[in-house]
C-alpha positions as MATLAB code, in Angstrom:
seq = 'MTYDYIIVGAGSAGCVLANRLSANPATRVLLLEAGGSDWHPFIHMPAGLAKLVGKKGVNWDYSTEPEPNLAGRRLWWPRGKVLGGSSSINAMCYIRGDARDYDEWAQLSGDAGWAWDSVLPYFRRSEGNERGADALHGKDGPLAVSNLRHHNPLSQAAIDAAAALGYPVSSDFNGPSQAGFGYYQVTQKNGARCSTAAGYLRPARARPNLTVLTHAASERVLLANGRAVGVEYRRRGRLQRAEAGQVILSGGALNSPQLLMLSGIGPAAQLRQHGIDVAVDNAQVGANLQDHLDICTLTRCTRPITYDKTNDVAIALEFLLRRSGIGTSNIAEAGGFVRSRLAPDERCDLQFHFVPALLDDHGRNRLPGFGYTLHACALRPRSRGHLALRSADPAQKIAIHANYLGDAEGFDLRMLLEAVRVSREILAQAPFDVYRGESIFPAPGTDSEAGLIEFIRRKAESIYHPVGTCRMGNDAQAVVDSELRVRGVEALRVVDASVMPVLPGGNTNAPTVMIAERASDLLLADAGSQARAA';
ca = [
    -118.463  276.106  171.374;
    -119.328  276.328  175.058;
    -116.700  277.602  177.504;
    -116.424  277.643  181.244;
    -115.488  281.330  181.138;
    -115.749  284.089  178.558;
    -113.620  287.129  179.378;
    -114.462  290.321  177.485;
    -111.370  292.503  177.158;
    -107.712  291.441  177.128;
    -106.498  294.439  179.095;
    -104.879  294.932  182.475;
    -107.440  292.685  184.183;
    -108.482  290.361  181.369;
    -104.984  289.000  180.722;
    -104.583  288.216  184.428;
    -107.866  286.315  184.470;
    -107.029  284.430  181.284;
    -103.795  283.200  182.833;
    -105.185  282.232  186.228;
    -108.448  280.652  185.042;
    -106.826  278.596  182.277;
    -104.158  277.178  184.607;
    -106.436  274.161  185.105;
    -106.279  272.275  181.770;
    -109.846  271.074  182.255;
    -111.179  274.645  182.251;
    -112.079  276.139  178.844;
    -111.515  279.894  178.566;
    -112.338  282.310  175.748;
    -110.714  285.743  175.777;
    -112.252  288.348  173.450;
    -110.308  291.507  172.537;
    -111.714  294.268  170.344;
    -108.218  295.439  169.405;
    -105.365  293.625  167.764;
    -102.113  291.995  168.767;
     -99.450  293.926  170.680;
     -96.946  293.550  167.823;
     -96.026  297.222  167.464;
     -92.383  297.834  168.494;
     -93.278  301.153  170.150;
     -95.337  299.179  172.675;
     -92.326  297.182  173.823;
     -89.740  299.984  173.784;
     -90.777  302.019  176.842;
     -89.932  305.434  175.383;
     -92.065  304.486  172.403;
     -95.109  305.516  174.429;
     -94.491  309.061  173.166;
     -94.902  307.736  169.612;
     -98.081  305.816  170.453;
    -100.042  309.025  171.043;
    -101.223  309.176  167.444;
    -101.497  305.423  166.833;
    -105.258  304.980  166.680;
    -104.844  301.293  165.945;
    -103.860  300.666  169.581;
    -106.061  303.339  171.160;
    -109.819  303.724  171.617;
    -109.218  307.473  171.163;
    -111.994  308.680  173.444;
    -112.835  312.281  174.234;
    -115.185  313.658  176.854;
    -118.237  315.743  176.126;
    -117.591  319.506  176.480;
    -116.598  320.048  180.098;
    -118.552  322.991  181.587;
    -115.910  323.786  184.215;
    -112.977  323.511  181.789;
    -113.909  326.192  179.261;
    -116.161  323.796  177.349;
    -113.205  321.717  176.172;
    -113.392  318.053  175.153;
    -110.607  316.271  177.031;
    -108.790  313.420  175.321;
    -108.900  310.017  177.012;
    -106.502  307.494  175.439;
    -107.388  303.907  176.408;
    -105.607  300.807  175.161;
    -107.304  298.928  172.311;
    -104.772  296.112  172.002;
    -103.670  293.004  173.878;
    -102.652  294.309  177.292;
    -105.112  297.196  177.080;
    -103.895  300.378  178.725;
    -100.971  298.490  180.284;
     -99.576  298.400  176.728;
     -99.655  302.173  176.254;
     -99.263  303.676  179.743;
     -96.217  305.214  181.435;
     -95.577  302.003  183.417;
     -95.373  303.649  186.876;
     -95.864  300.892  189.455;
     -97.949  302.480  192.196;
    -100.414  300.812  194.549;
    -101.724  303.800  196.485;
    -102.004  304.214  200.249;
    -102.838  301.198  202.406;
    -105.735  303.171  203.881;
    -107.303  303.424  200.415;
    -108.119  299.722  200.581;
    -109.432  299.907  204.121;
    -111.823  302.509  202.689;
    -112.789  300.071  199.913;
    -113.520  297.451  202.577;
    -115.756  299.885  204.423;
    -117.615  300.952  201.268;
    -118.038  297.384  200.001;
    -118.841  295.851  203.367;
    -116.184  293.210  202.758;
    -112.962  292.914  204.747;
    -111.534  291.023  201.778;
    -110.772  294.411  200.189;
    -108.912  295.761  203.235;
    -105.174  296.351  202.944;
    -104.137  293.261  204.893;
    -106.310  291.143  202.589;
    -105.239  292.631  199.247;
    -101.507  292.865  200.028;
    -100.984  289.142  199.282;
    -102.473  289.696  195.814;
    -100.166  292.632  195.150;
     -97.235  290.453  196.216;
     -98.454  287.488  194.136;
     -98.613  289.608  191.003;
     -95.289  291.385  191.515;
     -91.934  290.265  190.145;
     -89.738  292.961  191.663;
     -86.081  292.874  190.675;
     -85.194  294.163  194.151;
     -86.425  290.905  195.655;
     -89.148  289.946  198.091;
     -89.930  291.379  201.503;
     -93.005  291.881  203.662;
     -94.482  294.313  201.118;
     -93.106  293.044  197.811;
     -93.017  289.900  195.711;
     -90.224  288.771  193.402;
     -91.712  285.874  191.432;
     -94.971  287.312  190.081;
     -95.800  287.663  186.373;
     -95.831  291.476  186.452;
     -92.172  292.474  186.288;
     -91.257  295.576  188.312;
     -87.870  297.197  187.794;
     -85.744  300.217  188.498;
     -85.386  302.521  185.521;
     -82.217  301.890  183.525;
     -81.911  305.457  182.269;
     -82.384  308.842  183.964;
     -82.248  312.280  182.432;
     -80.214  314.698  184.613;
     -83.291  316.916  184.886;
     -85.139  314.110  186.668;
     -82.502  314.136  189.393;
     -82.801  317.923  189.564;
     -86.531  317.512  190.242;
     -85.834  315.137  193.140;
     -83.155  317.452  194.522;
     -85.461  320.463  194.201;
     -88.206  318.736  196.191;
     -85.635  317.736  198.804;
     -84.525  321.374  199.042;
     -88.074  322.189  200.171;
     -87.889  319.554  202.875;
     -89.778  316.764  201.171;
     -88.248  313.350  201.891;
     -86.379  311.436  199.206;
     -88.070  308.087  198.609;
     -86.673  304.914  197.082;
     -90.015  303.096  197.271;
     -93.435  304.734  196.872;
     -94.937  301.317  197.685;
     -93.056  301.021  200.948;
     -94.191  301.808  204.496;
     -94.747  305.466  203.571;
     -95.870  306.866  200.227;
     -94.675  310.418  200.917;
     -91.630  311.898  199.222;
     -89.936  312.275  195.850;
     -87.799  309.870  193.885;
     -87.651  307.693  190.791;
     -90.647  305.572  189.884;
     -90.278  301.835  189.662;
     -91.795  300.667  186.405;
     -93.483  297.601  184.942;
     -90.527  296.559  182.823;
     -88.413  293.461  182.362;
     -84.894  293.649  180.953;
     -85.542  297.233  179.933;
     -88.710  296.420  177.932;
     -92.349  297.084  178.837;
     -94.026  294.330  180.822;
     -97.720  294.764  180.055;
    -100.183  292.186  181.337;
    -100.152  290.793  177.785;
     -96.412  290.180  178.135;
     -96.392  289.114  181.781;
     -99.599  287.107  182.073;
    -101.029  286.278  178.654;
     -97.927  285.359  176.673;
     -96.928  282.454  178.981;
    -100.481  281.067  178.756;
    -101.101  281.437  175.006;
     -99.907  277.921  174.182;
    -102.475  276.281  176.471;
    -104.964  274.354  174.328;
    -107.809  275.245  176.704;
    -107.306  279.020  176.185;
    -108.728  280.635  173.050;
    -107.747  284.247  172.340;
    -109.649  286.122  169.629;
    -108.458  289.594  168.604;
    -110.516  292.088  166.584;
    -113.551  290.593  168.311;
    -115.795  293.450  169.461;
    -118.357  292.300  172.015;
    -121.832  293.751  171.387;
    -124.091  292.109  173.941;
    -124.116  289.753  176.901;
    -126.618  286.988  176.199;
    -129.147  286.583  179.026;
    -131.626  283.794  179.673;
    -133.888  283.518  182.718;
    -131.853  286.028  184.694;
    -128.532  284.405  183.893;
    -125.634  285.322  181.603;
    -125.178  282.464  179.154;
    -122.771  283.901  176.582;
    -121.608  286.843  174.496;
    -122.496  288.117  171.056;
    -119.487  289.610  169.274;
    -118.568  290.876  165.822;
    -115.398  289.615  164.145;
    -114.350  290.273  160.574;
    -117.757  291.764  159.903;
    -119.644  288.675  161.050;
    -121.837  288.527  164.153;
    -120.982  285.462  166.224;
    -121.995  283.935  169.531;
    -120.166  282.033  172.218;
    -121.720  280.399  175.275;
    -120.231  279.996  178.735;
    -120.960  279.035  182.291;
    -119.604  282.405  183.468;
    -119.188  285.741  181.674;
    -116.645  288.273  182.933;
    -116.475  291.854  181.684;
    -112.972  293.347  181.781;
    -113.345  296.140  179.262;
    -112.440  298.938  181.657;
    -114.295  301.889  183.138;
    -115.843  302.881  179.781;
    -116.439  299.679  177.851;
    -117.741  297.454  180.653;
    -120.640  299.738  181.651;
    -121.414  300.356  177.981;
    -121.698  296.609  177.352;
    -123.938  296.219  180.401;
    -126.234  298.940  179.071;
    -126.303  297.440  175.595;
    -127.302  294.163  177.255;
    -130.239  295.738  179.094;
    -128.542  296.323  182.439;
    -128.531  299.973  183.452;
    -130.734  303.054  183.888;
    -134.130  301.907  182.600;
    -135.268  305.235  181.166;
    -132.051  305.658  179.216;
    -132.168  302.110  177.862;
    -135.777  302.449  176.735;
    -134.923  305.739  175.048;
    -132.614  303.771  172.756;
    -134.997  300.858  172.252;
    -133.108  298.448  174.522;
    -135.175  295.949  176.511;
    -134.554  296.379  180.240;
    -133.318  293.275  182.049;
    -132.099  295.029  185.215;
    -132.906  298.625  186.150;
    -129.825  300.050  187.863;
    -129.200  303.786  187.677;
    -125.631  303.349  188.957;
    -124.368  301.649  185.786;
    -122.155  304.324  184.238;
    -122.465  306.611  187.270;
    -119.836  307.374  189.962;
    -117.257  308.218  187.261;
    -113.998  309.488  188.770;
    -110.661  310.480  187.261;
    -107.462  312.236  188.279;
    -107.385  315.709  186.720;
    -103.857  316.873  185.993;
    -102.318  320.340  185.658;
     -98.914  320.807  184.009;
     -96.314  323.471  184.707;
     -93.985  323.922  181.702;
     -90.605  325.715  181.734;
     -88.059  326.287  178.990;
     -84.675  324.644  179.509;
     -81.459  326.561  178.828;
     -79.593  323.391  177.893;
     -80.426  320.995  175.029;
     -80.580  317.926  177.269;
     -84.316  317.264  177.223;
     -86.225  314.626  175.262;
     -87.792  317.224  172.946;
     -85.362  316.564  170.099;
     -83.711  313.162  169.970;
     -82.097  310.848  167.440;
     -84.833  308.244  167.222;
     -82.770  305.831  165.133;
     -79.876  305.864  167.594;
     -82.272  305.432  170.520;
     -83.970  302.461  168.881;
     -80.646  300.800  168.020;
     -79.301  301.150  171.548;
     -82.524  299.718  172.913;
     -82.563  296.780  170.493;
     -78.880  295.941  170.866;
     -78.251  296.653  174.550;
     -81.617  297.273  176.222;
     -80.235  300.549  177.527;
     -80.420  304.281  176.974;
     -83.332  306.631  176.430;
     -85.379  303.852  174.810;
     -85.786  302.232  178.231;
     -87.117  305.422  179.813;
     -90.790  305.759  180.693;
     -90.321  309.533  180.142;
     -92.049  310.281  183.478;
     -88.984  309.072  185.337;
     -89.295  310.935  188.634;
     -92.133  312.161  190.785;
     -93.563  312.099  194.222;
     -96.396  312.304  196.701;
     -97.224  315.181  199.010;
     -99.691  315.700  201.843;
    -100.832  319.233  201.124;
    -102.090  321.803  203.606;
    -105.634  321.016  202.380;
    -105.436  317.286  203.104;
    -108.503  316.098  205.056;
    -106.668  313.095  206.533;
    -103.167  311.662  206.919;
    -102.862  310.388  203.347;
    -100.911  312.159  200.612;
    -103.343  314.044  198.402;
    -101.101  315.305  195.569;
     -99.069  313.263  193.076;
     -96.360  314.591  190.734;
     -94.826  313.213  187.535;
     -91.752  315.002  186.180;
     -91.091  314.841  182.419;
     -87.792  316.154  180.949;
     -89.603  317.447  177.851;
     -92.283  319.964  176.928;
     -95.555  318.078  177.189;
     -98.612  320.039  176.123;
    -101.994  318.400  175.468;
    -100.630  314.895  176.120;
     -97.736  315.557  173.740;
    -100.096  316.111  170.815;
     -99.152  319.804  170.654;
     -95.436  319.951  169.903;
     -93.883  323.116  171.301;
     -90.633  324.499  169.865;
     -87.352  324.367  171.741;
     -86.368  322.522  174.895;
     -88.082  322.368  178.253;
     -89.439  320.337  181.125;
     -92.874  319.607  182.573;
     -94.129  318.941  186.077;
     -97.501  317.181  186.199;
     -99.573  317.473  189.359;
    -102.907  315.875  190.191;
    -105.211  315.792  193.201;
    -105.558  312.184  194.288;
    -109.041  312.164  195.817;
    -111.369  314.347  193.750;
    -114.897  314.891  195.018;
    -116.460  315.494  191.599;
    -118.435  312.649  190.051;
    -119.356  312.205  186.412;
    -121.346  309.705  184.403;
    -121.521  307.867  181.090;
    -124.449  307.815  178.694;
    -125.309  305.765  175.624;
    -125.587  307.721  172.391;
    -127.590  304.943  170.755;
    -128.075  301.180  170.739;
    -125.273  300.869  168.169;
    -122.338  299.066  169.867;
    -119.885  300.715  167.477;
    -120.811  304.203  168.674;
    -118.594  305.487  171.471;
    -120.159  306.146  174.833;
    -120.680  309.775  175.890;
    -118.304  310.750  178.718;
    -119.524  313.449  181.117;
    -116.521  313.618  183.430;
    -117.835  316.666  185.339;
    -114.337  317.760  186.346;
    -114.270  320.430  189.071;
    -118.011  319.904  189.449;
    -118.176  319.365  193.201;
    -120.515  321.803  194.945;
    -117.942  322.949  197.505;
    -115.263  323.852  194.947;
    -112.766  321.619  196.748;
    -111.328  320.088  193.575;
    -110.513  323.527  192.159;
    -108.796  324.560  195.393;
    -106.759  321.343  195.234;
    -105.542  322.133  191.706;
    -104.618  325.660  192.790;
    -102.574  324.049  195.540;
    -101.031  321.665  192.998;
     -99.921  324.617  190.870;
     -98.507  326.398  193.911;
     -96.422  323.404  194.981;
     -95.283  322.736  191.395;
     -94.009  326.278  190.955;
     -92.323  326.169  194.336;
     -90.430  322.993  193.396;
     -89.344  324.335  190.005;
     -88.082  327.561  191.650;
     -85.492  325.744  193.770;
     -81.703  325.989  193.297;
     -81.171  322.608  191.559;
     -83.007  324.053  188.531;
     -81.039  327.323  188.463;
     -78.655  326.148  185.734;
     -81.524  324.834  183.588;
     -84.359  327.308  184.156;
     -85.550  329.425  181.251;
     -88.812  331.263  180.814;
     -92.060  329.870  182.172;
     -94.430  328.718  179.421;
     -97.447  327.533  181.437;
     -98.621  329.294  183.503;
     -97.661  332.288  181.399;
     -95.151  334.700  182.987;
     -96.890  337.073  185.383;
     -99.835  334.744  186.065;
     -99.899  335.076  189.834;
    -103.408  336.136  190.802;
    -105.893  333.512  191.878;
    -108.215  334.522  189.051;
    -105.397  334.149  186.524;
    -104.427  330.720  187.843;
    -108.040  329.549  187.829;
    -108.327  330.587  184.191;
    -105.073  328.712  183.469;
    -106.467  325.557  185.112;
    -109.739  325.781  183.202;
    -107.873  326.194  179.902;
    -105.083  323.650  180.384;
    -105.998  320.893  182.884;
    -106.125  317.406  181.330;
    -106.821  313.825  182.330;
    -103.930  311.727  183.564;
    -105.853  308.635  182.371;
    -107.253  307.076  185.557;
    -111.026  306.646  185.003;
    -112.701  304.331  187.528;
    -115.913  303.674  189.404;
    -118.609  303.218  186.728;
    -119.574  299.710  187.889;
    -119.123  300.487  191.562;
    -118.931  297.640  194.028;
    -120.800  297.920  197.320;
    -123.106  296.217  199.781;
    -125.994  298.599  199.067;
    -128.823  297.750  196.696;
    -127.752  300.453  194.218;
    -124.203  299.114  193.736;
    -123.622  297.623  190.285;
    -121.625  294.675  191.620;
    -121.413  293.137  195.054;
    -118.159  292.749  196.962;
    -117.376  289.582  194.986;
    -117.840  291.547  191.746;
    -121.070  289.779  190.751;
    -123.493  291.967  188.797;
    -126.609  292.522  190.878;
    -129.723  291.026  189.339;
    -127.932  288.642  186.960;
    -126.382  285.281  187.733;
    -123.039  284.133  186.283;
    -121.975  287.671  185.308;
    -119.085  289.553  186.870;
    -117.201  292.785  186.206;
    -113.473  292.701  186.895;
    -111.601  295.900  186.072;
    -111.097  299.488  187.295;
    -114.804  300.225  186.912;
    -115.576  298.341  190.152;
    -113.414  300.623  192.316;
    -115.752  302.504  194.677;
    -113.269  305.386  194.926;
    -109.963  306.197  193.289;
    -106.814  304.857  194.938;
    -104.108  307.376  195.735;
    -101.992  306.943  192.630;
    -101.775  305.267  189.234;
    -104.481  302.678  188.674;
    -102.804  299.859  186.743;
    -101.295  297.925  189.668;
    -104.576  298.082  191.658;
    -106.455  296.782  188.608;
    -104.077  293.820  188.362;
    -104.626  293.167  192.063;
    -108.413  293.208  191.573;
    -108.087  290.591  188.834;
    -105.823  288.420  190.982;
    -108.363  288.427  193.791;
    -111.253  287.914  191.358;
    -109.569  284.819  189.945;
    -109.524  283.305  193.427;
    -113.186  284.206  193.948;
    -114.110  282.579  190.629;
    -112.087  279.453  191.308;
    -113.560  279.163  194.809;
    -117.064  279.368  193.301;
    -116.204  276.681  190.770;
    -114.903  274.463  193.544;
    -118.062  274.940  195.586;
    -120.253  274.088  192.611;
    -118.199  270.971  191.873;
    -118.522  269.796  195.462;
    -122.263  270.469  195.440;
    -122.649  268.438  192.257;
];
């Protein structure tokens, strides 16, 4: 069957596009998702995210190549392989970043349409904030945004400790100023997770002009005479094809560039090495990889009030019956943004997530006892990594060379040292006096710069914000132009976090939704122009 649009990937962006593009009943849309349905109850119970860590059925389960600046470790990168993508497995923090981040995007892309004043309406259109609408927020959008229904007392202690150091207390990190500490607003509705599958895709599933295929792994974009004409995908062991007037890749910062390369769009020498015919030689496909590197400070708690040992049955029952209690928690309840003494401009350059539990190696390493964790990441790293094909086999995972702490000036390492310093300073304040036990990480007595650098190299991890591998720009090397069209191929767009030229200052899910909202308008405007021309 021929469609007007084929969307590859039903994640944070793909579900938005499926909803917006299928709103016209005359438009035929096919949405292909390599993963399965979002049926698992741990997806919908927010605190269930801690239980999703080992669920490979909803997770691509990526790891980087050995990182030379992180003691040769392979860092784990969980990415959603399920309807809703990573919005179905993330910590639900609703963060847009600093307004000046988008003015920077506009400068780098050469398009004022990505400036803050231009993208704000798309943030507002997507947002269904329970606090109501104002100049910065929307209340009727598909992506529900809520206050947390449950707080651990340690989360309040973290806010109070930051306030004791003079940091402002914030009720809205997406307000006029990002700076300060407070509780995160989360993408939840009635205490349950609101992924893009729940907020955008579910209301559109009944439309007869929208076809959603799960367990459909896309292997190649079909090209003819310089134009994308369809997608080849494998479902239930059978290779199938679908044709379309427009093809949109929304597989995320790893899968979208991989599919471009498999389709002959990418670094020519690398493609030829794997026997792939080159359609477009672009060395930037898979390049410009950026991520937020995170360092955790862990402390034992003298009181058994953390989330380390809980009655899972009781939590699940309270959630199911009353939509209340620990089950509604996103675990990373509190946090904040700081402009450090190393900041090169007026924007905050450190972000914190406080977790009232011992969280080591993404929670995969369960430590004994009770404790709490303060995550800290530098928001604007200067290191850049890249992706590389291992072979022409679509089922083989792409090689991730994140190149953390690889910038020539050593700025990223200095930023993480600063992150550790601020974290320890916060945790040393009086509000934690009644809870504070022994330090776990960094180990007690680790105070020298050399010791802290070794700690960072041994323990830093991703906080799951990869972007940039299909960078948009107005230069000839950019993978997509400012309207997200792949250079050198007609009727092919990339719409996901991979098009971000630089990381925004915060969590990446809300900005990805915004990108898809704007892309849907660009696509519909193109369709309207073509109809008028015909």
